Every structure is written in structure tokens, then in C-alpha cells.
Coordinates of C-alpha atoms in Angstrom, one line a residue:
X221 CA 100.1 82.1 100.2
X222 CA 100.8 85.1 101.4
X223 CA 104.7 84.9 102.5
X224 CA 106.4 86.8 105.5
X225 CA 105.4 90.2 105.0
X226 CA 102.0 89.8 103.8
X227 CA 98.9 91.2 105.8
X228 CA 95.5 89.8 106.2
X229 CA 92.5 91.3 106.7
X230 CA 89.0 90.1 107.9
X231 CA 85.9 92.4 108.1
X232 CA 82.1 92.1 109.0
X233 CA 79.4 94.0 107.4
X234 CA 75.9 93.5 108.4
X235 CA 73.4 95.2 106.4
X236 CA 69.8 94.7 105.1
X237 CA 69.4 91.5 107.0
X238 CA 72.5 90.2 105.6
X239 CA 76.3 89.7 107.2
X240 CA 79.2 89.7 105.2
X241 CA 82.5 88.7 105.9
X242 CA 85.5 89.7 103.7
X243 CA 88.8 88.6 103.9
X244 CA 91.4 89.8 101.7
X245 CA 95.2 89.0 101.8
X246 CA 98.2 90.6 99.7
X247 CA 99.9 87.5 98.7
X248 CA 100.3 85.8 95.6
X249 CA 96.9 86.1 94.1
X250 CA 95.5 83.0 91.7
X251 CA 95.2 82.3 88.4
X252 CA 91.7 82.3 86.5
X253 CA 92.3 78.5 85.6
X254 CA 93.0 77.9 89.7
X255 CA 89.9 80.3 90.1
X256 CA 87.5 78.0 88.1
X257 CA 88.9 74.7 90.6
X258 CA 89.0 76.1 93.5
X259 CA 85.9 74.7 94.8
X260 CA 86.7 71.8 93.3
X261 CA 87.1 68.2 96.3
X262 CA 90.9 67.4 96.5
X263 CA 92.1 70.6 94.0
X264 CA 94.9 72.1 95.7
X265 CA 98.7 73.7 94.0
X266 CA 100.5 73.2 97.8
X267 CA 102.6 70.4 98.2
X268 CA 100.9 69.2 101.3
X269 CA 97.7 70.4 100.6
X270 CA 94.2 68.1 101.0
X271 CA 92.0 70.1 98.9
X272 CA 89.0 70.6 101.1
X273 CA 88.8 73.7 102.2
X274 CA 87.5 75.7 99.6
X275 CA 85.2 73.2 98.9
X276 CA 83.7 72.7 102.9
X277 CA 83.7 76.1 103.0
X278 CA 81.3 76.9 100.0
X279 CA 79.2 74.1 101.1
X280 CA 78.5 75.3 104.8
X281 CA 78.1 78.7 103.5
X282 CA 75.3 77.0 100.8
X283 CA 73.7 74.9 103.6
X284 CA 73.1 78.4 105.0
X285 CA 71.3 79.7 101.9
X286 CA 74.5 82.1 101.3
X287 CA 76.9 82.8 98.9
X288 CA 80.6 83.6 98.2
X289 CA 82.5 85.1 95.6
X290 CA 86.1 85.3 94.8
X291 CA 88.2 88.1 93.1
X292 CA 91.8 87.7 92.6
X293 CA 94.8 88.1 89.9
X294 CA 98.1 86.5 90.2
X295 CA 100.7 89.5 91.6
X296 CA 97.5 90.8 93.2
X297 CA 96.4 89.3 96.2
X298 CA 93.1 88.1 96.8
X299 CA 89.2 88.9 98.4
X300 CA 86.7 86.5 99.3
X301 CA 83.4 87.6 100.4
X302 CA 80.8 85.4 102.3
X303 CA 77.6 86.5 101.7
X304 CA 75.1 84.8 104.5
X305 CA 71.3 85.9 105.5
X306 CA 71.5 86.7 109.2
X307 CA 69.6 84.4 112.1
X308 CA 67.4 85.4 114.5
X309 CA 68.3 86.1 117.8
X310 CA 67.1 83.5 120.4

């Protein structure tokens, strides 16, 4: 979460016949342990939370032969980077 005076930022890189998108927030951060479950189907610490994004994401990102990474501390915000080949134009 990243509270009333947080920012969020999304970027695009494309390079060596790759895109990737970064998106990187200043709130709360996560744990290592809520690192390791993030993925996981129905994980979630909000009260009204479902628990399926994470994991949807990762797998459309996998169905497209990419790849994503998360780095984040608690106090410290967090970055996620989508890695994904790029397409050919039509």
C-alpha cells in the first residue's frame, strides 16, 4: 500500500529485443516471508483482498516467455520489473 502521499512510478525500457516495464512505489515495502508468497493463489495481508493478482500476473507474463522480479524491504517501498521478449510488428 502505498498511503496518501506516496508516488508511483511506471517506466518502459526496450532494449535488445526485449521491453521492460518497471514499476516502483514508495509505500510500505514487504517482508521477505510475504516476498516468498506473493505469487502464491489466494496469498494476500489486505483485509479485502482476493489473492490473485500477483499470481495472474506472473502467469500472463510466463505465457509470454518473460519474466519478473521483485525487490523490496519493509520501510522501503518496492520495484517490480517485467521482463517480456518483444513481438513483431504486424
Amino acid at each position: 500500500a502505498i498511503g496518501a502521499e506516496g508516488t508511483l512510478t511506471v517506466r518502459t525500457v526496450f532494449r535488445g529485443g526485449a521491453i521492460d516495464i518497471l514499476v516502483e512505489d514508495t509505500g510500505c515495502g514487504m517482508s521477505q516471508e510475504t516476498q516468498s508468497r506473493i505469487f502464491d493463489l489466494f496469498f494476500t495481508t489486505k483485509p479485502n483482498g482476493t489473492g490473485l493478482g500477483m499470481g495472474i500476473v506472473r502467469s500472463v507474463i510466463d505465457q509470454h516467455g518473460g519474466h519478473m522480479s521483485i525487490d523490496s524491504a519493509p520501510g522501503k517501498g518496492t520495484r517490480v520489473r517485467l521482463h517480456l521478449p518483444a513481438g513483431r510488428a504486424a
